[in-house]
Amino acid sequence: MEIYQFILEHLNYGWIWFLMLLESTVIPVPSEFVVPPAAYFAATGHLNVWLVILAATLGADCGATINYFAGRYLGRPIIYKFANSRWGHLCLLNQEKVEKSERYFNDHGVVATLTGRFVPVIRHLISIPAGMARMGYWKFLFYTTVGAGLWHCVLAALGWYLQSIVPQEQLYESLGQYGEYIKIAILSIVGIVAVVLIGKHLLKKKQN
C-alpha cells in the first residue's frame, strides 16, 4: 500500500513507462494499478490521457522486447532454471506459468502476442515463447503494440470514468473492484475471438 501511495504521489510519464516496462518482463507490476490512476489524474488536468496510453504502450513494448530476446537467445532450459530459482519465485514466477504461456502461444499462434496482452499471467510472459519460436521481431512488435495499446485504452477509460464518481482516497479499493469486472469481460472477449479464429482455421483446413 505504501508503494502504491508513493506511485500515486509521483506519477508521471517516465514512471508510467518504467512500470509498464517492468510489467512486460517478469516483475509483478499490475498495469491495473498504474494506468487507471494515471488516467484518473489526466481527467483532473494533471496529465494528458493520450500521452499516458503512449507511455504505457512504449514501456510494454520495451519490456516485451527484453522477454522476446531472452526467449530467443537464452532458450528453454535457462528460462526454466530462472523460473524455478529463488529470484524467479520472488518475481512470482515458476515453470508452470512459463509452460502455460507456451501452451497459449502454441494454441493461438502469432495472434497470441495480441490477445495474450488481455490475459492475466499470460500478459507479461507471452513474449518468451514468441522469442523461443523465433517469430519475426517486427511482426511480434506490431501485435504487441496493438494488444498493449488496446489494453491500456481500456484501463485508461476505467480511470477516466472513476474520476467522476470516486474520491482519490478510495481509488485503490475501487480499482480492485472494477478491475475484476474488466478481467471477466476481457477474458470473455478473448475466448470468443479465439473460438472464431480456431473455427476459421479448421474450416480453411477442411476446405483445403
Short mmCIF file of the C-alpha atoms (twelve columns), coordinates in Angstrom:
data_MODEL
# 
_entry.id   MODEL 
# 
loop_
_atom_site.group_PDB 
_atom_site.id 
_atom_site.type_symbol 
_atom_site.label_atom_id 
_atom_site.label_alt_id 
_atom_site.label_comp_id 
_atom_site.label_asym_id 
_atom_site.label_seq_id 
_atom_site.Cartn_x 
_atom_site.Cartn_y 
_atom_site.Cartn_z 
_atom_site.pdbx_PDB_model_num 
ATOM 1   C CA . MET A 1   0.000   0.000   0.000   1 
ATOM 2   C CA . GLU A 2   2.861   2.388   0.807   1 
ATOM 3   C CA . ILE A 3   4.483   1.678   -2.562  1 
ATOM 4   C CA . TYR A 4   1.178   2.290   -4.318  1 
ATOM 5   C CA . GLN A 5   0.735   5.568   -2.441  1 
ATOM 6   C CA . PHE A 6   4.239   6.625   -3.474  1 
ATOM 7   C CA . ILE A 7   3.393   5.881   -7.107  1 
ATOM 8   C CA . LEU A 8   0.207   7.928   -6.858  1 
ATOM 9   C CA . GLU A 9   2.082   10.887  -5.434  1 
ATOM 10  C CA . HIS A 10  4.877   10.810  -8.040  1 
ATOM 11  C CA . LEU A 11  3.058   9.531   -11.115 1 
ATOM 12  C CA . ASN A 12  4.378   10.961  -14.393 1 
ATOM 13  C CA . TYR A 13  5.042   9.723   -17.922 1 
ATOM 14  C CA . GLY A 14  8.501   8.432   -17.001 1 
ATOM 15  C CA . TRP A 15  7.136   6.368   -14.125 1 
ATOM 16  C CA . ILE A 16  4.334   5.016   -16.320 1 
ATOM 17  C CA . TRP A 17  6.842   3.955   -18.994 1 
ATOM 18  C CA . PHE A 18  9.170   2.333   -16.464 1 
ATOM 19  C CA . LEU A 19  6.464   0.459   -14.547 1 
ATOM 20  C CA . MET A 20  4.911   -0.906  -17.731 1 
ATOM 21  C CA . LEU A 21  8.365   -1.970  -18.895 1 
ATOM 22  C CA . LEU A 22  8.716   -3.942  -15.658 1 
ATOM 23  C CA . GLU A 23  5.249   -5.463  -16.054 1 
ATOM 24  C CA . SER A 24  6.134   -6.761  -19.511 1 
ATOM 25  C CA . THR A 25  9.272   -8.504  -18.226 1 
ATOM 26  C CA . VAL A 26  8.959   -10.774 -15.185 1 
ATOM 27  C CA . ILE A 27  8.441   -8.151  -12.473 1 
ATOM 28  C CA . PRO A 28  4.913   -8.346  -10.962 1 
ATOM 29  C CA . VAL A 29  3.714   -4.771  -11.537 1 
ATOM 30  C CA . PRO A 30  -0.037  -4.866  -12.369 1 
ATOM 31  C CA . SER A 31  -0.961  -2.410  -15.106 1 
ATOM 32  C CA . GLU A 32  -4.406  -2.213  -13.486 1 
ATOM 33  C CA . PHE A 33  -2.864  -0.187  -10.665 1 
ATOM 34  C CA . VAL A 34  -0.766  2.119   -12.852 1 
ATOM 35  C CA . VAL A 35  -2.658  3.165   -15.982 1 
ATOM 36  C CA . PRO A 36  -6.097  3.827   -14.403 1 
ATOM 37  C CA . PRO A 37  -4.649  6.153   -11.705 1 
ATOM 38  C CA . ALA A 38  -2.701  7.975   -14.424 1 
ATOM 39  C CA . ALA A 39  -5.899  8.402   -16.461 1 
ATOM 40  C CA . TYR A 40  -7.671  9.438   -13.235 1 
ATOM 41  C CA . PHE A 41  -5.202  12.308  -12.858 1 
ATOM 42  C CA . ALA A 42  -5.424  13.062  -16.578 1 
ATOM 43  C CA . ALA A 43  -9.142  13.660  -16.073 1 
ATOM 44  C CA . THR A 44  -8.231  16.317  -13.486 1 
ATOM 45  C CA . GLY A 45  -5.886  18.030  -15.922 1 
ATOM 46  C CA . HIS A 46  -2.576  16.928  -14.384 1 
ATOM 47  C CA . LEU A 47  -1.640  14.603  -17.262 1 
ATOM 48  C CA . ASN A 48  -2.658  14.002  -20.869 1 
ATOM 49  C CA . VAL A 49  -4.575  10.744  -21.247 1 
ATOM 50  C CA . TRP A 50  -3.220  10.047  -24.745 1 
ATOM 51  C CA . LEU A 51  0.342   10.509  -23.548 1 
ATOM 52  C CA . VAL A 52  -0.454  8.183   -20.648 1 
ATOM 53  C CA . ILE A 53  -1.537  5.478   -23.111 1 
ATOM 54  C CA . LEU A 54  1.505   6.162   -25.318 1 
ATOM 55  C CA . ALA A 55  3.979   5.991   -22.412 1 
ATOM 56  C CA . ALA A 56  2.388   2.788   -21.110 1 
ATOM 57  C CA . THR A 57  2.422   1.131   -24.537 1 
ATOM 58  C CA . LEU A 58  6.031   2.106   -25.259 1 
ATOM 59  C CA . GLY A 59  7.008   0.730   -21.873 1 
ATOM 60  C CA . ALA A 60  5.187   -2.523  -22.615 1 
ATOM 61  C CA . ASP A 61  6.959   -2.756  -25.977 1 
ATOM 62  C CA . CYS A 62  10.375  -2.308  -24.336 1 
ATOM 63  C CA . GLY A 63  9.680   -4.875  -21.630 1 
ATOM 64  C CA . ALA A 64  8.217   -7.355  -24.108 1 
ATOM 65  C CA . THR A 65  11.290  -6.932  -26.311 1 
ATOM 66  C CA . ILE A 66  13.527  -7.921  -23.389 1 
ATOM 67  C CA . ASN A 67  11.476  -11.076 -22.838 1 
ATOM 68  C CA . TYR A 68  11.392  -11.812 -26.566 1 
ATOM 69  C CA . PHE A 69  15.173  -11.775 -26.939 1 
ATOM 70  C CA . ALA A 70  15.598  -13.679 -23.667 1 
ATOM 71  C CA . GLY A 71  13.384  -16.431 -25.059 1 
ATOM 72  C CA . ARG A 72  15.101  -16.329 -28.436 1 
ATOM 73  C CA . TYR A 73  18.723  -16.435 -27.280 1 
ATOM 74  C CA . LEU A 74  18.705  -17.950 -23.785 1 
ATOM 75  C CA . GLY A 75  16.448  -20.877 -24.637 1 
ATOM 76  C CA . ARG A 76  14.020  -23.006 -22.656 1 
ATOM 77  C CA . PRO A 77  16.474  -24.663 -20.170 1 
ATOM 78  C CA . ILE A 78  17.803  -21.336 -18.883 1 
ATOM 79  C CA . ILE A 79  14.332  -19.768 -18.782 1 
ATOM 80  C CA . TYR A 80  13.014  -22.717 -16.762 1 
ATOM 81  C CA . LYS A 81  16.027  -22.621 -14.454 1 
ATOM 82  C CA . PHE A 82  15.398  -18.953 -13.702 1 
ATOM 83  C CA . ALA A 83  11.660  -19.540 -13.227 1 
ATOM 84  C CA . ASN A 84  12.414  -22.226 -10.631 1 
ATOM 85  C CA . SER A 85  15.094  -20.180 -8.871  1 
ATOM 86  C CA . ARG A 86  14.731  -18.041 -5.762  1 
ATOM 87  C CA . TRP A 87  14.803  -14.878 -7.888  1 
ATOM 88  C CA . GLY A 88  12.133  -16.286 -10.158 1 
ATOM 89  C CA . HIS A 89  9.907   -17.042 -7.186  1 
ATOM 90  C CA . LEU A 90  10.431  -13.517 -5.859  1 
ATOM 91  C CA . CYS A 91  9.005   -12.348 -9.184  1 
ATOM 92  C CA . LEU A 92  6.007   -14.666 -8.601  1 
ATOM 93  C CA . LEU A 93  7.307   -16.815 -11.444 1 
ATOM 94  C CA . ASN A 94  7.557   -20.590 -11.798 1 
ATOM 95  C CA . GLN A 95  7.958   -23.153 -14.559 1 
ATOM 96  C CA . GLU A 96  4.228   -23.874 -14.650 1 
ATOM 97  C CA . LYS A 97  3.444   -20.262 -15.558 1 
ATOM 98  C CA . VAL A 98  6.055   -20.273 -18.332 1 
ATOM 99  C CA . GLU A 99  4.666   -23.538 -19.685 1 
ATOM 100 C CA . LYS A 100 1.154   -22.075 -19.548 1 
ATOM 101 C CA . SER A 101 2.285   -19.132 -21.690 1 
ATOM 102 C CA . GLU A 102 3.921   -21.566 -24.136 1 
ATOM 103 C CA . ARG A 103 0.709   -23.579 -24.463 1 
ATOM 104 C CA . TYR A 104 -1.255  -20.379 -25.045 1 
ATOM 105 C CA . PHE A 105 1.169   -19.318 -27.781 1 
ATOM 106 C CA . ASN A 106 1.143   -22.762 -29.407 1 
ATOM 107 C CA . ASP A 107 -2.675  -22.895 -29.347 1 
ATOM 108 C CA . HIS A 108 -3.240  -19.416 -30.778 1 
ATOM 109 C CA . GLY A 109 -0.182  -18.832 -32.963 1 
ATOM 110 C CA . VAL A 110 1.245   -15.386 -33.615 1 
ATOM 111 C CA . VAL A 111 -2.075  -13.727 -32.703 1 
ATOM 112 C CA . ALA A 112 -1.363  -14.856 -29.124 1 
ATOM 113 C CA . THR A 113 1.025   -11.922 -28.769 1 
ATOM 114 C CA . LEU A 114 -2.001  -9.657  -29.276 1 
ATOM 115 C CA . THR A 115 -4.736  -11.476 -27.361 1 
ATOM 116 C CA . GLY A 116 -2.305  -12.536 -24.642 1 
ATOM 117 C CA . ARG A 117 -1.975  -8.906  -23.521 1 
ATOM 118 C CA . PHE A 118 -5.512  -9.179  -22.109 1 
ATOM 119 C CA . VAL A 119 -4.956  -12.381 -20.121 1 
ATOM 120 C CA . PRO A 120 -3.619  -12.250 -16.535 1 
ATOM 121 C CA . VAL A 121 -0.286  -14.096 -16.003 1 
ATOM 122 C CA . ILE A 122 -0.008  -14.705 -19.767 1 
ATOM 123 C CA . ARG A 123 0.303   -10.958 -20.371 1 
ATOM 124 C CA . HIS A 124 3.877   -10.490 -19.181 1 
ATOM 125 C CA . LEU A 125 5.175   -13.921 -20.279 1 
ATOM 126 C CA . ILE A 126 3.736   -14.357 -23.781 1 
ATOM 127 C CA . SER A 127 6.798   -12.671 -25.301 1 
ATOM 128 C CA . ILE A 128 9.062   -15.506 -24.115 1 
ATOM 129 C CA . PRO A 129 7.501   -18.297 -26.240 1 
ATOM 130 C CA . ALA A 130 7.307   -15.848 -29.157 1 
ATOM 131 C CA . GLY A 131 11.082  -15.496 -28.901 1 
ATOM 132 C CA . MET A 132 11.568  -19.250 -28.466 1 
ATOM 133 C CA . ALA A 133 9.517   -19.852 -31.624 1 
ATOM 134 C CA . ARG A 134 11.693  -17.267 -33.420 1 
ATOM 135 C CA . MET A 135 8.666   -15.289 -34.509 1 
ATOM 136 C CA . GLY A 136 9.702   -12.363 -36.714 1 
ATOM 137 C CA . TYR A 137 10.572  -9.465  -34.422 1 
ATOM 138 C CA . TRP A 138 8.706   -6.736  -36.318 1 
ATOM 139 C CA . LYS A 139 5.573   -8.872  -36.576 1 
ATOM 140 C CA . PHE A 140 5.919   -9.600  -32.848 1 
ATOM 141 C CA . LEU A 141 6.332   -5.898  -32.078 1 
ATOM 142 C CA . PHE A 142 3.294   -4.975  -34.191 1 
ATOM 143 C CA . TYR A 143 0.979   -7.431  -32.443 1 
ATOM 144 C CA . THR A 144 2.392   -6.491  -29.043 1 
ATOM 145 C CA . THR A 145 1.854   -2.783  -29.682 1 
ATOM 146 C CA . VAL A 146 -1.728  -3.289  -30.839 1 
ATOM 147 C CA . GLY A 147 -2.575  -5.591  -27.938 1 
ATOM 148 C CA . ALA A 148 -0.892  -3.439  -25.297 1 
ATOM 149 C CA . GLY A 149 -2.371  -0.254  -26.769 1 
ATOM 150 C CA . LEU A 150 -5.907  -1.649  -26.688 1 
ATOM 151 C CA . TRP A 151 -5.462  -2.926  -23.131 1 
ATOM 152 C CA . HIS A 152 -4.150  0.434   -21.946 1 
ATOM 153 C CA . CYS A 153 -7.064  2.200   -23.644 1 
ATOM 154 C CA . VAL A 154 -9.467  0.019   -21.641 1 
ATOM 155 C CA . LEU A 155 -7.611  0.771   -18.404 1 
ATOM 156 C CA . ALA A 156 -7.408  4.484   -19.200 1 
ATOM 157 C CA . ALA A 157 -11.149 4.589   -19.854 1 
ATOM 158 C CA . LEU A 158 -11.706 2.982   -16.453 1 
ATOM 159 C CA . GLY A 159 -9.527  5.549   -14.692 1 
ATOM 160 C CA . TRP A 160 -11.184 8.442   -16.520 1 
ATOM 161 C CA . TYR A 161 -14.624 7.145   -15.547 1 
ATOM 162 C CA . LEU A 162 -13.689 6.601   -11.896 1 
ATOM 163 C CA . GLN A 163 -12.535 10.196  -11.564 1 
ATOM 164 C CA . SER A 164 -16.152 11.327  -11.869 1 
ATOM 165 C CA . ILE A 165 -17.523 9.011   -9.179  1 
ATOM 166 C CA . VAL A 166 -14.708 8.008   -6.789  1 
ATOM 167 C CA . PRO A 167 -12.720 10.245  -4.374  1 
ATOM 168 C CA . GLN A 168 -8.951  9.843   -4.657  1 
ATOM 169 C CA . GLU A 169 -8.632  8.203   -1.225  1 
ATOM 170 C CA . GLN A 170 -10.988 5.413   -2.399  1 
ATOM 171 C CA . LEU A 171 -9.329  4.889   -5.768  1 
ATOM 172 C CA . TYR A 172 -7.212  1.888   -4.730  1 
ATOM 173 C CA . GLU A 173 -10.197 -0.104  -3.434  1 
ATOM 174 C CA . SER A 174 -12.340 0.829   -6.444  1 
ATOM 175 C CA . LEU A 175 -9.681  -0.335  -8.898  1 
ATOM 176 C CA . GLY A 176 -9.696  -3.769  -7.313  1 
ATOM 177 C CA . GLN A 177 -13.485 -3.988  -7.613  1 
ATOM 178 C CA . TYR A 178 -13.854 -2.671  -11.151 1 
ATOM 179 C CA . GLY A 179 -10.686 -4.420  -12.289 1 
ATOM 180 C CA . GLU A 180 -12.297 -7.809  -11.674 1 
ATOM 181 C CA . TYR A 181 -15.283 -6.890  -13.853 1 
ATOM 182 C CA . ILE A 182 -12.951 -5.793  -16.646 1 
ATOM 183 C CA . LYS A 183 -10.929 -9.015  -16.425 1 
ATOM 184 C CA . ILE A 184 -14.087 -11.114 -16.759 1 
ATOM 185 C CA . ALA A 185 -15.285 -9.071  -19.743 1 
ATOM 186 C CA . ILE A 186 -11.869 -9.144  -21.432 1 
ATOM 187 C CA . LEU A 187 -11.420 -12.883 -20.901 1 
ATOM 188 C CA . SER A 188 -14.865 -13.455 -22.416 1 
ATOM 189 C CA . ILE A 189 -13.950 -11.385 -25.472 1 
ATOM 190 C CA . VAL A 190 -10.599 -13.160 -25.847 1 
ATOM 191 C CA . GLY A 191 -12.361 -16.513 -25.581 1 
ATOM 192 C CA . ILE A 192 -14.849 -15.575 -28.297 1 
ATOM 193 C CA . VAL A 193 -12.078 -14.285 -30.583 1 
ATOM 194 C CA . ALA A 194 -10.047 -17.459 -30.019 1 
ATOM 195 C CA . VAL A 195 -13.042 -19.665 -30.875 1 
ATOM 196 C CA . VAL A 196 -13.710 -17.675 -34.067 1 
ATOM 197 C CA . LEU A 197 -10.063 -17.828 -35.179 1 
ATOM 198 C CA . ILE A 198 -9.765  -21.546 -34.445 1 
ATOM 199 C CA . GLY A 199 -13.069 -22.167 -36.247 1 
ATOM 200 C CA . LYS A 200 -11.839 -20.287 -39.332 1 
ATOM 201 C CA . HIS A 201 -8.559  -22.188 -39.250 1 
ATOM 202 C CA . LEU A 202 -10.300 -25.583 -39.055 1 
ATOM 203 C CA . LEU A 203 -12.756 -24.619 -41.791 1 
ATOM 204 C CA . LYS A 204 -9.939  -23.493 -44.074 1 
ATOM 205 C CA . LYS A 205 -8.005  -26.688 -43.335 1 
ATOM 206 C CA . LYS A 206 -11.078 -28.778 -44.131 1 
ATOM 207 C CA . GLN A 207 -11.638 -26.936 -47.428 1 
ATOM 208 C CA . ASN A 208 -8.017  -27.460 -48.459 1 
# 
